[in-house]
JSON list of C-alpha atoms in Angstrom, two decimals:
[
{"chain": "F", "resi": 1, "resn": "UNK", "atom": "CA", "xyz": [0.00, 0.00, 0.00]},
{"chain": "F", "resi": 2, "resn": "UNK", "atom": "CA", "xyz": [2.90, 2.18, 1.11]},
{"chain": "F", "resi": 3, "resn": "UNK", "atom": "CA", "xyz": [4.80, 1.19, -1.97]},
{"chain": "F", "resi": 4, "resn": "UNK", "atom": "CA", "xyz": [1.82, 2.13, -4.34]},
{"chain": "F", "resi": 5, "resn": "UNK", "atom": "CA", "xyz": [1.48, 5.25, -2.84]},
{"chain": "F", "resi": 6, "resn": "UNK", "atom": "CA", "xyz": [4.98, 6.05, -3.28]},
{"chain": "F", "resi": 7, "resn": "UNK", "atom": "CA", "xyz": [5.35, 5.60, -6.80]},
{"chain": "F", "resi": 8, "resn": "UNK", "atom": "CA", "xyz": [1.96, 7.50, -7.33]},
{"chain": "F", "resi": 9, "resn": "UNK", "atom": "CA", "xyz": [3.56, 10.58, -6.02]},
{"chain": "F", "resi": 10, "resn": "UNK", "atom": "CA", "xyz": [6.80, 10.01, -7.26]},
{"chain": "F", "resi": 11, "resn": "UNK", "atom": "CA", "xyz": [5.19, 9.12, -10.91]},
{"chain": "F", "resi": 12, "resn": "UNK", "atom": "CA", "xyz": [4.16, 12.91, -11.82]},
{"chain": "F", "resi": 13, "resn": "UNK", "atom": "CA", "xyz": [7.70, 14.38, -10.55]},
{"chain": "F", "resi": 14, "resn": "UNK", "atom": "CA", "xyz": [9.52, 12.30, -12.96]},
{"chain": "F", "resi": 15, "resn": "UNK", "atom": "CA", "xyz": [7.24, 12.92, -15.78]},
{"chain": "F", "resi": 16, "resn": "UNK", "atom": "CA", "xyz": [7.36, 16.60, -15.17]},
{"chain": "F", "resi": 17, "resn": "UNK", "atom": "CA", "xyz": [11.56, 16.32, -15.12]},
{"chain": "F", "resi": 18, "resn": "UNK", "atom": "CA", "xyz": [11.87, 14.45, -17.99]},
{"chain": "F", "resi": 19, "resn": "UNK", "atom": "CA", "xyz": [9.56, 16.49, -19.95]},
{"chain": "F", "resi": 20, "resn": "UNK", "atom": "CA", "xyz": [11.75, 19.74, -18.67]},
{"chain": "F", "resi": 21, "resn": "UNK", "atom": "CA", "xyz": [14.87, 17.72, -19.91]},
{"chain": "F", "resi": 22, "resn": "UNK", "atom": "CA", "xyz": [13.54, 16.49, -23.44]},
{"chain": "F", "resi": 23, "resn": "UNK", "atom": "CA", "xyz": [12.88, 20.34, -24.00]},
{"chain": "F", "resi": 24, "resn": "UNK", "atom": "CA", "xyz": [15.50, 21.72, -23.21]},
{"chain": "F", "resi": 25, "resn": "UNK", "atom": "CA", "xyz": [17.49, 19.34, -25.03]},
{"chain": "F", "resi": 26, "resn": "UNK", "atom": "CA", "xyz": [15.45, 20.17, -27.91]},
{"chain": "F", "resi": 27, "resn": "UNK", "atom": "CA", "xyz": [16.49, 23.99, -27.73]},
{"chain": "F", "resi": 28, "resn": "UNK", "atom": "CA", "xyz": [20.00, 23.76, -27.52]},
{"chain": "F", "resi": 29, "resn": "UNK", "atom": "CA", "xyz": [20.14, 21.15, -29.77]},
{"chain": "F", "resi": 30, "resn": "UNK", "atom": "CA", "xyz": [18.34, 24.13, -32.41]},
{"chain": "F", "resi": 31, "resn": "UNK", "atom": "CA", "xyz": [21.40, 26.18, -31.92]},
{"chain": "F", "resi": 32, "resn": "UNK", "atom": "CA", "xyz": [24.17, 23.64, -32.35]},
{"chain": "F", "resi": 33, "resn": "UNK", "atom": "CA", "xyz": [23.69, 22.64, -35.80]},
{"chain": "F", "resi": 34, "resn": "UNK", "atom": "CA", "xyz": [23.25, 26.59, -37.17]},
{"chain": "F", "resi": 35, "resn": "UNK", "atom": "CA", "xyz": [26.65, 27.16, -35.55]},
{"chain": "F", "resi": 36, "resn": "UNK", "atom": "CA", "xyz": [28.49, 23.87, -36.56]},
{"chain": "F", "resi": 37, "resn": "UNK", "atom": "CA", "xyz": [27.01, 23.49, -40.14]},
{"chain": "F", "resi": 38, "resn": "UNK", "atom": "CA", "xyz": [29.28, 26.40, -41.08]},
{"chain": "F", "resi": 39, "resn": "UNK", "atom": "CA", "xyz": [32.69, 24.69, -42.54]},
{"chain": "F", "resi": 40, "resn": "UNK", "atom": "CA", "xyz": [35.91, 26.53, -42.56]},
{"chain": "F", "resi": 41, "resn": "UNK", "atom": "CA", "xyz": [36.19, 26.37, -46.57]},
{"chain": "F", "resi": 42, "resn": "UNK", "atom": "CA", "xyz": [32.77, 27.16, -46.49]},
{"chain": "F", "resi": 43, "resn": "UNK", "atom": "CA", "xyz": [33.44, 30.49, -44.51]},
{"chain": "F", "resi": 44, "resn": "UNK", "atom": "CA", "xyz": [36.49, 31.02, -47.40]},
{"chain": "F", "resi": 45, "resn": "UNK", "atom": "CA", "xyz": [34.34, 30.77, -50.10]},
{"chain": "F", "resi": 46, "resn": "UNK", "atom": "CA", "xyz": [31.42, 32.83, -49.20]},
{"chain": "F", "resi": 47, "resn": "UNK", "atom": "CA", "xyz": [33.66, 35.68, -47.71]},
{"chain": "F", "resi": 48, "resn": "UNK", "atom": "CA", "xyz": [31.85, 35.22, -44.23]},
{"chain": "F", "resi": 49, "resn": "UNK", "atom": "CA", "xyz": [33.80, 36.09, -41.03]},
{"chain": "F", "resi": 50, "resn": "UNK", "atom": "CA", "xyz": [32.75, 34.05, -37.89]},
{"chain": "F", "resi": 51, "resn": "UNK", "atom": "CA", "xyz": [33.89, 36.08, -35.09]},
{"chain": "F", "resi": 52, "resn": "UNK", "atom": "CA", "xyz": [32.76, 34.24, -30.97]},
{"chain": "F", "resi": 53, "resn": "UNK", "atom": "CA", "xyz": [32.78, 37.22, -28.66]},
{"chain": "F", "resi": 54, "resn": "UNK", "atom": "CA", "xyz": [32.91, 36.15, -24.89]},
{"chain": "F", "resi": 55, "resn": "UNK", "atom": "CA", "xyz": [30.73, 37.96, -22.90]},
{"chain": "F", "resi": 56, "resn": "UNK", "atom": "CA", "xyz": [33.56, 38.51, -20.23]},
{"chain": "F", "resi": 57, "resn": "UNK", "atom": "CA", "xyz": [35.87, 40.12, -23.44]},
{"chain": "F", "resi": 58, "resn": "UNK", "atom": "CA", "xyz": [32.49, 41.80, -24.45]},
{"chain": "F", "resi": 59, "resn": "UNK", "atom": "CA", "xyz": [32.16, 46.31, -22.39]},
{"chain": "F", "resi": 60, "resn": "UNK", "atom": "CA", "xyz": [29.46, 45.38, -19.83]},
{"chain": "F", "resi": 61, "resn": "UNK", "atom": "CA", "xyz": [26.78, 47.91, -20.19]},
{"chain": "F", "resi": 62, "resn": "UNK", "atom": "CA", "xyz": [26.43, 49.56, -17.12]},
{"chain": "F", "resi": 63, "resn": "UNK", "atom": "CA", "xyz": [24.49, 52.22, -16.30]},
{"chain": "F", "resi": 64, "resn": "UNK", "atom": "CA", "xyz": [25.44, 54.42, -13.16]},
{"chain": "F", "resi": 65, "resn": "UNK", "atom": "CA", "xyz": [22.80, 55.35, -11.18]},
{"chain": "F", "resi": 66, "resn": "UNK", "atom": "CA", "xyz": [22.96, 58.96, -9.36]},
{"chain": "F", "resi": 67, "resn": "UNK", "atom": "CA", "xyz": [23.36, 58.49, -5.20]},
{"chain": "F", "resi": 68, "resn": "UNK", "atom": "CA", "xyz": [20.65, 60.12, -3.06]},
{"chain": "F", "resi": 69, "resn": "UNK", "atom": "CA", "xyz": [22.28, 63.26, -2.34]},
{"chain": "F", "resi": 70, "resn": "UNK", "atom": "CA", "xyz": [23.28, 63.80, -5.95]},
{"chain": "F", "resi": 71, "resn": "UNK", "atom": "CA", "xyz": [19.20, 63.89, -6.95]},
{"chain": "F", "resi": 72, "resn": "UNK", "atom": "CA", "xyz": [18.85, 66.45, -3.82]},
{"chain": "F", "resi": 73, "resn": "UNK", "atom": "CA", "xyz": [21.28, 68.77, -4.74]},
{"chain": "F", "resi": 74, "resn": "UNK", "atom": "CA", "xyz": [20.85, 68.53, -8.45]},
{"chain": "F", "resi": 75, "resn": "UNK", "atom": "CA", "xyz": [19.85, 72.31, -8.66]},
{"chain": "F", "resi": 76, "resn": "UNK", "atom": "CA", "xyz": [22.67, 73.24, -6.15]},
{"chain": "F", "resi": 77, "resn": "UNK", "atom": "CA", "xyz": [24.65, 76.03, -6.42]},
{"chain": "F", "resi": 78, "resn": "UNK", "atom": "CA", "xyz": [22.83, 77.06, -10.00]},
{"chain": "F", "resi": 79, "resn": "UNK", "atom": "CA", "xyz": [22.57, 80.61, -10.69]},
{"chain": "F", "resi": 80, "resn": "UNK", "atom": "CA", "xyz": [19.80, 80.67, -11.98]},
{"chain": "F", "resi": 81, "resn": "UNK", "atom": "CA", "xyz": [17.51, 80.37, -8.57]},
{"chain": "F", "resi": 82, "resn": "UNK", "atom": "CA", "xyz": [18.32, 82.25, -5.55]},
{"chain": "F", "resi": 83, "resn": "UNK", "atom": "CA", "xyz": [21.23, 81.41, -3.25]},
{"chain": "F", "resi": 84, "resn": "UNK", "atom": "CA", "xyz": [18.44, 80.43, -0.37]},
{"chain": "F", "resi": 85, "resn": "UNK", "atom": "CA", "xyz": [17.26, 77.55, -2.98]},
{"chain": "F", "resi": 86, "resn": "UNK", "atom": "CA", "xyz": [21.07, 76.11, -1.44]},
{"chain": "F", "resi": 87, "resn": "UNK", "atom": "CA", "xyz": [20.75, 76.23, 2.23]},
{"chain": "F", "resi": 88, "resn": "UNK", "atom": "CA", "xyz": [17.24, 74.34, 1.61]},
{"chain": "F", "resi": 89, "resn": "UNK", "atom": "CA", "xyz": [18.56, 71.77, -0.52]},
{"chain": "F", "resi": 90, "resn": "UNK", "atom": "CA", "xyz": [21.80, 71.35, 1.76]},
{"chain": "F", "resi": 91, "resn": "UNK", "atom": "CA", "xyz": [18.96, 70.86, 4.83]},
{"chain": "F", "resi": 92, "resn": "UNK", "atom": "CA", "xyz": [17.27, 68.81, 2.96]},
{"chain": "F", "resi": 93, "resn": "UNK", "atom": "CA", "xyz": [20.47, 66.23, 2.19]},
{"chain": "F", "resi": 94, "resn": "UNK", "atom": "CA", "xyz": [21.04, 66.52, 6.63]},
{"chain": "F", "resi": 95, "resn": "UNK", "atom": "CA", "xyz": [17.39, 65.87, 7.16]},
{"chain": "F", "resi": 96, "resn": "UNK", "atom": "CA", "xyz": [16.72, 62.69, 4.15]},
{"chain": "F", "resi": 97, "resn": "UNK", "atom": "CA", "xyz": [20.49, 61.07, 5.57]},
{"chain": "F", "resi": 98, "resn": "UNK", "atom": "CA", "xyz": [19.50, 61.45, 9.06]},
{"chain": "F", "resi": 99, "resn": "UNK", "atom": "CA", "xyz": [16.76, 59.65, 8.75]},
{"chain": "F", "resi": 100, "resn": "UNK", "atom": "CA", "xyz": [17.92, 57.10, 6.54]},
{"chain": "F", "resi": 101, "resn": "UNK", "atom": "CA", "xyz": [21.12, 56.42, 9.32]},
{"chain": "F", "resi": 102, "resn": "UNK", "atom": "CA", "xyz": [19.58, 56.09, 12.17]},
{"chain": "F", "resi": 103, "resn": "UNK", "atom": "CA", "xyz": [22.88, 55.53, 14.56]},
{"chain": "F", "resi": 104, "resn": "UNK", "atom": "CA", "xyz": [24.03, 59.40, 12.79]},
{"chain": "F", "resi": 105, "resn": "UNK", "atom": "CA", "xyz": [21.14, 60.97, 14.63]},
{"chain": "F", "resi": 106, "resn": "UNK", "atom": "CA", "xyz": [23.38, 60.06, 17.77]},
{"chain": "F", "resi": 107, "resn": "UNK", "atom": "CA", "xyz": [26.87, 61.15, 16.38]},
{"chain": "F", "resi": 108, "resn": "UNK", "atom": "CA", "xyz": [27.14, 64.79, 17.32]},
{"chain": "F", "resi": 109, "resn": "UNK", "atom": "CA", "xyz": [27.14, 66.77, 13.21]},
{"chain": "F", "resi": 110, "resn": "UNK", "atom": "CA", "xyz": [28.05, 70.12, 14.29]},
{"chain": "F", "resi": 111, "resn": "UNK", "atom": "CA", "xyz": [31.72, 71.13, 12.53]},
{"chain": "F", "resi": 112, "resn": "UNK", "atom": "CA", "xyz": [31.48, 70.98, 8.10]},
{"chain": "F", "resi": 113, "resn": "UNK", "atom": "CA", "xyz": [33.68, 68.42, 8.32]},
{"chain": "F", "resi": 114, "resn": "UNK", "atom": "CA", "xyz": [31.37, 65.79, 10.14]},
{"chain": "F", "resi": 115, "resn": "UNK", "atom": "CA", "xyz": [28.76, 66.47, 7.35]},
{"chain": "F", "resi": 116, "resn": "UNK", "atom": "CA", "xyz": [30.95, 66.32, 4.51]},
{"chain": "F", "resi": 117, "resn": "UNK", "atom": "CA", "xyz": [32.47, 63.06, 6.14]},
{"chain": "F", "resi": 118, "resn": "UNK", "atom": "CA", "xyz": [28.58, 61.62, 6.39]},
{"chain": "F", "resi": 119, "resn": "UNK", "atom": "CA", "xyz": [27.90, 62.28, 2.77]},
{"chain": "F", "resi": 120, "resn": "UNK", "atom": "CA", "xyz": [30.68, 60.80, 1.33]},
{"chain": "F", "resi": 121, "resn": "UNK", "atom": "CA", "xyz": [30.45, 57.60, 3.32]},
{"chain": "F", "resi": 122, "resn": "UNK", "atom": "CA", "xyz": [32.53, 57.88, 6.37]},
{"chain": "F", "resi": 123, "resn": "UNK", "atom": "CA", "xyz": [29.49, 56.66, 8.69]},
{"chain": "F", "resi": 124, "resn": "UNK", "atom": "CA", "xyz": [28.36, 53.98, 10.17]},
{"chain": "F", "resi": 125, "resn": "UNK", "atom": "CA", "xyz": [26.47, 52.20, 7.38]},
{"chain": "F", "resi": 126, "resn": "UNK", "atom": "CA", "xyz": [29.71, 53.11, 4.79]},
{"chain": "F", "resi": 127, "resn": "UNK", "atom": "CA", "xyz": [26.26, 54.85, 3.11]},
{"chain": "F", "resi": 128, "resn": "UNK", "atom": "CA", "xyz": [27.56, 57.39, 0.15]},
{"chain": "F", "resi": 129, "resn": "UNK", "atom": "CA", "xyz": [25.29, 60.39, -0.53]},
{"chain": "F", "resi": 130, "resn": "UNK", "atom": "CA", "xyz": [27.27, 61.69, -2.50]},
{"chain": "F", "resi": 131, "resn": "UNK", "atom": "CA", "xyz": [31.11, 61.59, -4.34]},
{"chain": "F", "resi": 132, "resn": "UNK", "atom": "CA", "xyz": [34.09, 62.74, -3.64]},
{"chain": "F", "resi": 133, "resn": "UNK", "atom": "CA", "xyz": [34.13, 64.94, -6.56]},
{"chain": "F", "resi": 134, "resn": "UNK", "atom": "CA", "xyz": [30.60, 67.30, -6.06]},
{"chain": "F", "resi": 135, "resn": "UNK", "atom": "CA", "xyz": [30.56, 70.54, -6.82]},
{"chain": "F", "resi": 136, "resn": "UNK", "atom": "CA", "xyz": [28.78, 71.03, -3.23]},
{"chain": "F", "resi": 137, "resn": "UNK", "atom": "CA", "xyz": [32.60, 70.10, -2.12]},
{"chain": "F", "resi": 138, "resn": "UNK", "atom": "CA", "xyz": [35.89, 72.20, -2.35]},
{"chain": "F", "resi": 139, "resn": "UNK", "atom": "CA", "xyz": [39.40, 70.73, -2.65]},
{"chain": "F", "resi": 140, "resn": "UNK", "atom": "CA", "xyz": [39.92, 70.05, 1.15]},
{"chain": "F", "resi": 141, "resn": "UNK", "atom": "CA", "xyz": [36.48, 68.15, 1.36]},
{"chain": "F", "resi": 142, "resn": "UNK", "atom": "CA", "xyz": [34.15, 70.69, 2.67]},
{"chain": "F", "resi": 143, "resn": "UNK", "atom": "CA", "xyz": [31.24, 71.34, 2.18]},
{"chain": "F", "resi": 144, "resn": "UNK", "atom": "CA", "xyz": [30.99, 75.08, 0.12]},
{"chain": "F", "resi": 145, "resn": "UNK", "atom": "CA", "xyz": [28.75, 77.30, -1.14]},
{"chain": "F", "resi": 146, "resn": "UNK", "atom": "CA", "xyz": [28.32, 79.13, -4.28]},
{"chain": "F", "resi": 147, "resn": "UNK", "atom": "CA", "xyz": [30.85, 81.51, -3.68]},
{"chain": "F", "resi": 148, "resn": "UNK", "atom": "CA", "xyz": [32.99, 78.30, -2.71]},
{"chain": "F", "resi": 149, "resn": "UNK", "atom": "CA", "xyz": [33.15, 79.33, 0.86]},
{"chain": "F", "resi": 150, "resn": "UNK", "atom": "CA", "xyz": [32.48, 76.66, 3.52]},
{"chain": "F", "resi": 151, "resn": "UNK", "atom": "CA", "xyz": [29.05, 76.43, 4.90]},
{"chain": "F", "resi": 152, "resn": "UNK", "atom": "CA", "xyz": [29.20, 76.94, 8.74]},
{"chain": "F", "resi": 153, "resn": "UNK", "atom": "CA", "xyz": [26.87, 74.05, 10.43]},
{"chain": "F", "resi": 154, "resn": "UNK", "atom": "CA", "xyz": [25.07, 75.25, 14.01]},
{"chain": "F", "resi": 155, "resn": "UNK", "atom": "CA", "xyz": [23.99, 72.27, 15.94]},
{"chain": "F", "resi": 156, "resn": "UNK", "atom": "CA", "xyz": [21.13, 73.01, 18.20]},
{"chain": "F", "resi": 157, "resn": "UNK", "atom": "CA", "xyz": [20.43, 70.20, 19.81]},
{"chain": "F", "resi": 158, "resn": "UNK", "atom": "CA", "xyz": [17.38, 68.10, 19.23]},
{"chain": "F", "resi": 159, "resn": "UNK", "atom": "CA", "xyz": [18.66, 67.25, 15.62]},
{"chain": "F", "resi": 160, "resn": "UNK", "atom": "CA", "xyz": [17.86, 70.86, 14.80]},
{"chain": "F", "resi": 161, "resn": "UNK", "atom": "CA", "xyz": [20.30, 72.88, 12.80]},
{"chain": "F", "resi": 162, "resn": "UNK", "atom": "CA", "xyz": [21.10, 76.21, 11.26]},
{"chain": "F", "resi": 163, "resn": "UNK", "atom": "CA", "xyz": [23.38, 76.30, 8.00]},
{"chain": "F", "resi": 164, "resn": "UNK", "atom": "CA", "xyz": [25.21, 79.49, 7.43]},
{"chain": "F", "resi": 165, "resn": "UNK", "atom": "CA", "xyz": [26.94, 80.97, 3.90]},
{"chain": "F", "resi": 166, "resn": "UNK", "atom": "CA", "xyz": [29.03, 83.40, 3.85]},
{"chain": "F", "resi": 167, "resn": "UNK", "atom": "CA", "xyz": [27.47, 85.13, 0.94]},
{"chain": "F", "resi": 168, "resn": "UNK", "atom": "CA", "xyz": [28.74, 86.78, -1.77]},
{"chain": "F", "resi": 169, "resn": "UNK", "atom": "CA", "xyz": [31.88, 88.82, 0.35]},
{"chain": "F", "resi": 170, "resn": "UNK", "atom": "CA", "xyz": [33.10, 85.54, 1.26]},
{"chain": "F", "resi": 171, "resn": "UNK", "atom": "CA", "xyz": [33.33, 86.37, 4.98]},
{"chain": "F", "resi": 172, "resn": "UNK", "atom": "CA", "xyz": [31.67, 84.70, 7.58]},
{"chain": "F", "resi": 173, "resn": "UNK", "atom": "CA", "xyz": [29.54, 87.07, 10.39]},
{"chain": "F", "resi": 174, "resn": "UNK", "atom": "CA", "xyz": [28.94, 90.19, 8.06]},
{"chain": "F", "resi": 175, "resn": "UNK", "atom": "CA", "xyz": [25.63, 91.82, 6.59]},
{"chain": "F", "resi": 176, "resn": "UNK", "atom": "CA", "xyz": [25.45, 89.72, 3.65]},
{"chain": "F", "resi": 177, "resn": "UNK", "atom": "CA", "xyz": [25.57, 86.33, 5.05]},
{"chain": "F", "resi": 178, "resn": "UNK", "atom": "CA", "xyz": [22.62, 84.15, 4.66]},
{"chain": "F", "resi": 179, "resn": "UNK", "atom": "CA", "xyz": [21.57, 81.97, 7.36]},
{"chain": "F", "resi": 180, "resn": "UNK", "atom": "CA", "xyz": [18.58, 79.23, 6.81]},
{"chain": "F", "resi": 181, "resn": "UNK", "atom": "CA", "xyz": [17.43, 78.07, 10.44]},
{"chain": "F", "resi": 182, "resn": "UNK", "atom": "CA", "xyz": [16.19, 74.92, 11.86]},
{"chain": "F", "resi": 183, "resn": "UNK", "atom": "CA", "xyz": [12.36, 76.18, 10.84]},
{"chain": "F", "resi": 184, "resn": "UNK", "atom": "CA", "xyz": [13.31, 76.97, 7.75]},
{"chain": "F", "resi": 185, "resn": "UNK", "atom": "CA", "xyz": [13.39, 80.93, 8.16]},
{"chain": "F", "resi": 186, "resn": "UNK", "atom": "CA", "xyz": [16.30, 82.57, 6.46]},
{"chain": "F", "resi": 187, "resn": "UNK", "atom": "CA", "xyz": [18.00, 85.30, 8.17]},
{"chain": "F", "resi": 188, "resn": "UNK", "atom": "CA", "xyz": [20.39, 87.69, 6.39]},
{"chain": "F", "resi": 189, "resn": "UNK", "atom": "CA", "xyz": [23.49, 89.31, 8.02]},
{"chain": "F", "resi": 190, "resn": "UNK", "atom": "CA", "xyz": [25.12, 88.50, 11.62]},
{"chain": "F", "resi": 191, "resn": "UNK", "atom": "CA", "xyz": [22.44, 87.68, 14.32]},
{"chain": "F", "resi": 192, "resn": "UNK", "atom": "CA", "xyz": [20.85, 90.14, 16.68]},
{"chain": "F", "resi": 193, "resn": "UNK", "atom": "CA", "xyz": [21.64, 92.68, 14.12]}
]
């Protein structure tokens, strides 16, 4: 009884595998006689070249595509929009990575460098928001704005932060400096004034 249930279940599994087999013998067995049937002197006297490419000789087609922080700050720095269209897209970048690393929330992000360490990958998670070479980065790895100044990061506890440029002097704490705060107000020159 045992036996005859056995080779009931069994039955259908081995039909189904040697069906599977017969067809894809059947397939490959379609492409080996197009390829073989052409001779040597047959290639000579028609003129045909028969070049096999390998796929590992063959460029693999790879398409890069753009990290996170790239797509945020695709309009950065752009003269065409107004420099406060920077600061926003800068907070943006601290607020989307933030919440994406979770164990960055607790490292304390105050000093430019910290940031610009995040975004290029130096974090916990080895997560890359951006490369090396970004035009929101200068030579030394900081992160700049427009003007190429550095951006001065205010930590205000709470994961709240201000982000100040230096504007178009180039000098931190004077009347043209634009500061975007942790609400999202922009404030222009040094504060309290």
């Amino acid at each position: 009884m045992k036996r005859s249930v056995l080779i009931l279940i069994f039955l259908p599994f081995l039909l189904v595998v040697v069906f599977l087999f017969s067809k894809m013998r059947w397939k490959f067995s379609k492409l080996g006689p197009a390829i073989s049937q052409i001779t040597t002197s047959e290639a000579v006297q028609t003129n045909i070249t028969v070049t096999a490419i390998s796929p590992s000789a063959s460029a693999p087609m790879t398409t890069t595509t753009p990290l996170l922080g790239e797509t945020i700050l695709r309009d950065y720095a752009n003269t065409n929009l107004p420099p406060e269209n920077d600061l926003t897209l800068m907070s943006r970048l601290m607020e989307n990575s933030l919440l994406l690393l979770k164990s960055a929330a607790n490292r304390p992000l105050s000093a430019n460098e910290d940031w610009a360490d995040l975004f290029r990958g130096r974090n916990g998670a080895h997560e890359e928001f951006l490369p090396a070479k970004h035009i929101a980065f200068n030579s030394e790895g900081q992160l700049i704005d427009r003007w190429a100044t550095p951006l001065f990061f205010h930590a205000l506890g709470g994961g709240r932060y201000e982000i100040r440029s230096a504007g178009p002097d180039k000098k931190l704490w004077t009347s043209d400096d634009l500061e975007r705060g942790y609400d999202g107000r922009f404030r222009r020159g040094v504060p309290g004034n």
